[in-house]
Amino acid sequence: SAVISQKPSRDICQRGTSLTIQCQVDSQVTMMFWYRQQPGQSLTLIATANQGSEATYESGFVIDKFPISRPNLTFSTLTVSNMSPEDSSIYLCSVEGQGFYNEQFFGPGTRLTVL
Amino acid sequence: SQQGEEDPQALSIQEGENATMNCSYKTSINNLQWYRQNSGRGLVHLILIRSNEREKHSGRLRVTLDTSKKSSSLLITASRAADTASYFCATASLNRDDKIIFGKGTRLHILP
């Protein structure tokens, strides 16, 4: 399994500002995923990030609001732009395991509170 | 839209008892996975069951899959306080677009 770290682990931000979340993996992976988990809710996929190409966003998520970078095979960033209190969530990155089946491993998450 | 629906939404049992959680899904799948999340932290992968498997064991965990009913169950035997967490099922579709879709989760509370 992969070891994944995220920075920051938590943050409190003001409305209208932006926050960039970093995700680092201890091995090279093709695909990285970004999820949002709103308070008391399940995980919703924001986008899939492949190295060297534009991220693929799920319905309801747009690049202007959640720009993603994937500069190499071990690192990705997610920016939450022009934040509002509705963006208060846990943001998690994950990577796919090396096996054939879509087993995913998750980072510890970034808990974001927007005031 | 959510693929999996867990029930119950919340479950409280005495330590030592068995806990059973169920997951139903809507479309054909490649595999189904169960995850645990402690207190809003990162998810821990528990077990993956493939669509051609019916039952799988891992320690105190037993997972079943019934593709005809589009449902799965997770059984935790001899529960412990440390099992208190939220449990999610997640499904991978047949088209192997590498995405997994999460259900709403079951909050399990083990009473001392």
Coordinates of C-alpha atoms in Angstrom, one line a residue:
Chain A
S1 CA 0.0 0.0 0.0
A2 CA 1.1 3.6 -0.6
V3 CA 1.9 6.1 2.1
I4 CA 0.2 9.4 1.5
S5 CA 0.6 12.7 3.3
Q6 CA -1.4 15.9 3.0
K7 CA -0.6 19.5 4.0
P8 CA -2.1 21.3 5.8
S9 CA -3.9 18.9 8.1
R10 CA -6.4 21.6 8.9
D11 CA -6.9 25.3 8.3
I12 CA -9.3 28.0 9.1
C13 CA -9.8 30.5 6.3
Q14 CA -11.7 33.7 5.6
R15 CA -14.4 33.9 3.0
G16 CA -13.1 34.9 -0.5
T17 CA -9.6 33.6 0.0
S18 CA -8.0 30.5 -1.6
L19 CA -6.2 27.5 -0.1
T20 CA -3.9 25.1 -1.8
I21 CA -3.8 21.6 -0.4
Q22 CA -0.8 19.4 -1.2
C23 CA -0.7 15.6 -1.5
Q24 CA 2.5 13.6 -1.5
V25 CA 2.8 9.9 -2.2
D26 CA 5.8 7.7 -1.4
S27 CA 5.8 5.9 -4.8
Q28 CA 5.0 6.8 -8.3
V29 CA 1.4 6.5 -9.2
T30 CA -0.5 7.1 -12.5
M31 CA -3.8 8.3 -11.1
M32 CA -4.6 10.5 -8.1
F33 CA -8.0 11.4 -6.9
W34 CA -9.4 14.3 -4.9
Y35 CA -12.5 13.9 -2.8
R36 CA -14.6 16.2 -0.7
Q37 CA -16.4 15.1 2.5
Q38 CA -18.9 17.6 3.8
P39 CA -19.7 17.4 7.5
G40 CA -21.5 14.2 8.4
Q41 CA -21.6 13.1 4.7
S42 CA -19.9 10.6 2.5
L43 CA -17.1 11.2 0.1
T44 CA -17.8 12.8 -3.3
L45 CA -15.2 12.6 -6.0
I46 CA -14.1 16.1 -7.2
A47 CA -11.7 15.1 -10.0
T48 CA -9.1 12.6 -11.2
A49 CA -5.6 13.9 -11.8
N50 CA -3.2 12.2 -14.2
Q51 CA 0.3 13.4 -14.6
G52 CA 0.9 15.4 -17.7
S53 CA -2.7 16.0 -18.6
E54 CA -5.7 18.1 -17.5
A55 CA -7.6 16.9 -14.5
T56 CA -11.0 15.3 -15.2
Y57 CA -13.7 16.9 -13.1
E58 CA -16.9 15.3 -12.0
S59 CA -20.3 16.8 -12.5
G60 CA -20.8 19.8 -10.2
F61 CA -17.1 20.6 -9.9
V62 CA -15.2 23.0 -12.2
I63 CA -11.6 23.9 -12.8
D64 CA -12.0 27.6 -11.9
K65 CA -13.2 26.7 -8.4
F66 CA -10.9 23.7 -7.8
P67 CA -7.8 24.0 -10.0
I68 CA -5.6 20.9 -9.7
S69 CA -1.9 20.5 -10.5
R70 CA -0.1 17.2 -11.1
P71 CA 3.5 18.1 -11.9
N72 CA 4.9 14.6 -11.4
L73 CA 4.0 11.0 -10.5
T74 CA 4.2 11.5 -6.7
F75 CA 2.6 14.9 -6.1
S76 CA -0.6 16.8 -6.7
T77 CA -2.2 20.0 -5.4
L78 CA -5.9 21.0 -5.1
T79 CA -6.8 24.7 -4.7
V80 CA -10.1 25.7 -3.2
S81 CA -10.7 29.1 -4.7
N82 CA -12.8 32.1 -3.6
M83 CA -14.0 30.1 -0.6
S84 CA -17.3 30.4 1.1
P85 CA -18.6 28.7 4.2
E86 CA -20.2 26.0 2.0
D87 CA -16.6 24.8 1.1
S88 CA -16.0 23.8 4.8
S89 CA -15.2 20.1 4.4
I90 CA -12.6 17.5 4.7
Y91 CA -10.6 17.2 1.5
L92 CA -8.9 13.9 0.8
C93 CA -6.5 12.7 -1.9
S94 CA -6.2 9.1 -2.8
V95 CA -4.2 6.9 -5.2
E96 CA -4.9 3.6 -6.8
G97 CA -3.1 0.5 -5.7
Q98 CA -0.8 -1.4 -8.0
G99 CA -3.1 -4.3 -8.4
F100 CA -5.7 -4.8 -11.2
Y101 CA -8.6 -3.9 -9.0
N102 CA -9.5 -0.3 -8.1
E103 CA -8.3 -0.5 -4.5
Q104 CA -7.6 3.0 -3.4
F105 CA -5.5 4.3 -0.5
F106 CA -6.3 7.6 1.2
G107 CA -4.3 10.4 2.7
P108 CA -5.2 11.6 6.2
G109 CA -7.3 14.5 4.9
T110 CA -7.3 18.3 5.2
R111 CA -10.0 19.7 7.4
L112 CA -11.0 23.1 6.1
T113 CA -13.2 25.6 7.9
V114 CA -14.3 28.7 6.1
L115 CA -15.6 31.6 8.2
Chain B
S1 CA -25.1 10.3 -7.8
Q2 CA -24.3 7.9 -5.0
Q3 CA -23.9 4.3 -6.0
G4 CA -24.0 2.6 -2.7
E5 CA -26.5 2.9 0.1
E6 CA -25.6 1.6 3.5
D7 CA -28.0 0.6 6.2
P8 CA -28.4 1.1 9.0
Q9 CA -27.2 4.7 9.0
A10 CA -26.2 4.3 12.6
L11 CA -25.7 1.3 14.8
S12 CA -24.9 1.0 18.5
I13 CA -24.0 -2.4 20.0
Q14 CA -22.3 -3.8 23.1
E15 CA -18.6 -4.7 23.0
G16 CA -18.2 -8.3 22.1
E17 CA -21.3 -8.5 20.0
N18 CA -21.3 -8.8 16.2
A19 CA -22.0 -5.9 14.0
T20 CA -23.6 -6.2 10.6
M21 CA -23.8 -3.5 8.0
N22 CA -25.4 -3.7 4.6
C23 CA -24.7 -2.0 1.3
S24 CA -26.9 -1.9 -1.8
Y25 CA -25.9 -0.5 -5.2
K26 CA -27.6 0.2 -8.5
T27 CA -25.5 -0.7 -11.4
S28 CA -23.2 -3.7 -12.4
I29 CA -19.9 -3.6 -10.7
N30 CA -16.3 -4.8 -11.1
N31 CA -15.7 -5.0 -7.4
L32 CA -16.9 -3.6 -4.1
Q33 CA -14.8 -2.3 -1.3
W34 CA -15.3 -1.5 2.4
Y35 CA -13.5 1.3 4.2
R36 CA -13.4 2.5 7.8
Q37 CA -13.0 6.2 8.9
N38 CA -12.3 7.2 12.4
S39 CA -13.6 10.6 13.6
G40 CA -13.5 12.3 10.2
R41 CA -9.9 11.3 9.5
G42 CA -8.5 9.5 6.5
L43 CA -10.0 6.3 5.2
V44 CA -8.6 2.9 5.9
H45 CA -9.1 0.2 3.2
L46 CA -10.6 -2.9 4.8
I47 CA -11.4 -5.4 2.2
L48 CA -12.1 -5.7 -1.5
I49 CA -14.5 -8.3 -3.0
R50 CA -14.6 -9.0 -6.7
S51 CA -17.8 -9.4 -8.6
N52 CA -17.2 -13.1 -9.1
E53 CA -16.6 -13.7 -5.4
R54 CA -19.4 -14.4 -2.9
E55 CA -17.6 -14.2 0.5
K56 CA -14.3 -13.0 1.8
H57 CA -12.7 -13.0 5.2
S58 CA -10.0 -10.9 6.8
G59 CA -9.4 -11.4 10.5
R60 CA -12.7 -10.5 12.3
L61 CA -14.2 -9.1 9.1
R62 CA -16.5 -11.1 6.8
V63 CA -17.8 -9.6 3.6
T64 CA -20.5 -11.1 1.4
L65 CA -21.6 -10.1 -2.1
D66 CA -24.8 -10.9 -3.8
T67 CA -24.7 -9.5 -7.3
S68 CA -28.2 -10.8 -8.1
K69 CA -29.5 -8.6 -5.3
K70 CA -26.9 -5.9 -5.9
S71 CA -26.0 -6.0 -2.2
S72 CA -23.1 -6.6 0.2
S73 CA -22.8 -7.0 3.9
L74 CA -19.9 -6.4 6.3
L75 CA -19.8 -8.4 9.5
I76 CA -17.5 -7.5 12.3
T77 CA -17.3 -10.3 14.9
A78 CA -16.5 -9.9 18.6
S79 CA -16.6 -6.1 18.3
R80 CA -14.2 -3.9 20.3
A81 CA -14.2 -0.3 21.3
A82 CA -11.6 0.5 18.7
D83 CA -14.1 -0.6 16.0
T84 CA -16.1 2.6 16.7
A85 CA -16.0 4.4 13.4
S86 CA -17.9 5.1 10.2
Y87 CA -17.9 2.4 7.6
F88 CA -18.4 3.0 3.9
C89 CA -18.9 0.7 0.9
A90 CA -17.5 1.8 -2.4
T91 CA -18.2 0.3 -5.8
A92 CA -16.1 0.2 -9.0
S93 CA -18.1 0.0 -12.2
L94 CA -17.6 -2.5 -14.9
N95 CA -16.3 0.0 -17.4
R96 CA -13.2 0.3 -15.3
D97 CA -12.9 4.1 -15.5
D98 CA -10.9 3.7 -12.3
K99 CA -13.4 5.7 -10.2
I100 CA -15.0 4.3 -7.1
I101 CA -18.3 5.7 -5.8
F102 CA -19.0 5.8 -2.1
G103 CA -22.1 5.1 -0.2
K104 CA -23.4 7.2 2.6
G105 CA -21.9 5.2 5.4
T106 CA -22.9 3.5 8.6
R107 CA -21.8 5.1 11.9
L108 CA -20.9 2.3 14.3
H109 CA -20.6 2.9 18.0
I110 CA -19.4 0.1 20.3
L111 CA -20.6 0.5 23.9
P112 CA -18.4 -0.6 26.7

